XYZ file of C-alpha atoms in Angstrom:
123
model
C 97.955 -175.227 -92.594
C 98.124 -171.809 -93.373
C 97.715 -169.093 -91.152
C 95.378 -166.572 -92.230
C 96.639 -163.083 -91.532
C 94.189 -160.939 -88.989
C 93.346 -157.330 -91.223
C 94.782 -154.446 -89.552
C 92.263 -151.915 -88.136
C 93.029 -148.636 -87.989
C 92.951 -146.387 -85.140
C 90.129 -144.416 -84.427
C 90.549 -140.792 -83.197
C 88.348 -140.178 -80.409
C 86.291 -136.993 -80.829
C 83.013 -137.579 -78.009
C 85.469 -135.843 -75.482
C 83.836 -131.927 -74.568
C 86.202 -129.691 -73.099
C 84.948 -126.043 -71.665
C 86.676 -123.648 -73.782
C 87.196 -121.031 -70.185
C 87.255 -122.052 -66.325
C 84.403 -122.645 -64.515
C 82.200 -123.153 -67.946
C 82.079 -127.025 -66.859
C 82.524 -128.565 -63.517
C 82.525 -132.105 -63.176
C 81.655 -134.126 -59.912
C 81.743 -137.671 -58.584
C 81.565 -139.669 -55.214
C 84.655 -142.106 -54.676
C 83.380 -144.778 -51.636
C 86.975 -145.203 -49.842
C 87.277 -148.837 -48.572
C 90.032 -147.211 -45.856
C 87.513 -145.404 -43.875
C 89.129 -141.203 -43.008
C 88.643 -140.668 -39.441
C 88.451 -136.867 -38.704
C 87.964 -135.787 -34.839
C 86.149 -139.487 -34.717
C 84.111 -138.949 -36.919
C 84.085 -141.704 -39.788
C 84.102 -140.690 -43.078
C 83.512 -143.115 -46.210
C 82.913 -141.352 -48.758
C 84.841 -138.637 -50.871
C 83.532 -136.075 -53.749
C 85.631 -133.367 -55.639
C 84.333 -131.025 -58.017
C 86.736 -130.268 -60.773
C 87.230 -127.806 -63.373
C 86.281 -128.699 -66.751
C 89.230 -126.640 -68.184
C 91.828 -126.905 -66.385
C 91.474 -129.783 -64.240
C 92.268 -127.580 -60.774
C 90.296 -129.375 -57.599
C 87.637 -126.621 -56.647
C 86.591 -129.022 -53.580
C 86.731 -131.810 -51.983
C 85.156 -133.168 -49.045
C 84.521 -136.290 -47.016
C 81.526 -137.347 -46.522
C 79.878 -140.097 -43.777
C 76.652 -140.991 -46.088
C 75.389 -140.906 -49.730
C 72.715 -138.455 -49.504
C 71.787 -135.585 -51.103
C 72.045 -133.645 -48.497
C 75.706 -134.119 -47.709
C 76.036 -133.501 -51.813
C 74.439 -130.480 -51.358
C 76.560 -129.106 -48.656
C 79.506 -129.795 -50.431
C 77.767 -128.379 -53.417
C 77.348 -125.303 -52.133
C 81.071 -125.168 -50.402
C 82.147 -125.729 -53.709
C 80.209 -122.568 -55.362
C 81.224 -120.423 -52.483
C 84.573 -120.785 -53.768
C 83.357 -119.445 -57.405
C 83.627 -116.129 -58.212
C 79.804 -114.728 -58.612
C 79.188 -117.754 -56.121
C 78.380 -120.362 -59.120
C 79.581 -121.621 -62.514
C 78.202 -122.802 -65.877
C 77.511 -126.299 -66.020
C 77.605 -129.225 -63.506
C 78.158 -132.413 -65.186
C 77.676 -135.533 -62.808
C 76.432 -139.028 -63.286
C 73.204 -140.337 -62.769
C 73.529 -141.255 -59.014
C 71.088 -140.442 -56.368
C 72.821 -138.659 -54.443
C 72.761 -135.654 -57.259
C 69.106 -134.958 -57.225
C 66.335 -133.900 -54.346
C 67.735 -131.552 -52.208
C 71.380 -131.093 -54.867
C 69.421 -130.853 -57.064
C 67.438 -127.785 -55.917
C 70.689 -126.124 -54.901
C 71.655 -126.210 -58.065
C 68.257 -124.786 -59.855
C 68.607 -121.848 -56.847
C 71.647 -121.446 -57.852
C 71.434 -121.114 -61.363
C 73.820 -123.634 -62.586
C 72.868 -125.771 -65.595
C 72.369 -129.446 -64.719
C 74.542 -132.425 -67.035
C 74.368 -135.885 -66.600
C 76.519 -138.788 -68.322
C 74.503 -141.104 -70.247
C 73.185 -144.158 -68.391
C 75.677 -146.598 -68.162
C 78.617 -144.785 -70.063
C 81.709 -144.397 -68.141
């Protein structure tokens, strides 16, 4: 029985990655569930949120949260913005999580930050 040759497929260059041209042009954020809670001053935190500059990859702000509600993410956004020149940055990119809506979205609007989300079901 002859063995069939598997055709070679050339590697595809990934070109969809957009990167900011300057620091604080775009900031990316996400919320991570912590399987092992962090306890600080007898308070149990089960989520971690981080805001990362897209250009430099520097963590601008990170914070532990007790819940996954927009009030906590809004407060973290306020802390992040306060660490930036002029108290804001250009664009915030998140996934479509509900924790990034409601009062979180209202603060983005108030600060004049453009809100950009990932397409549903994409990494």
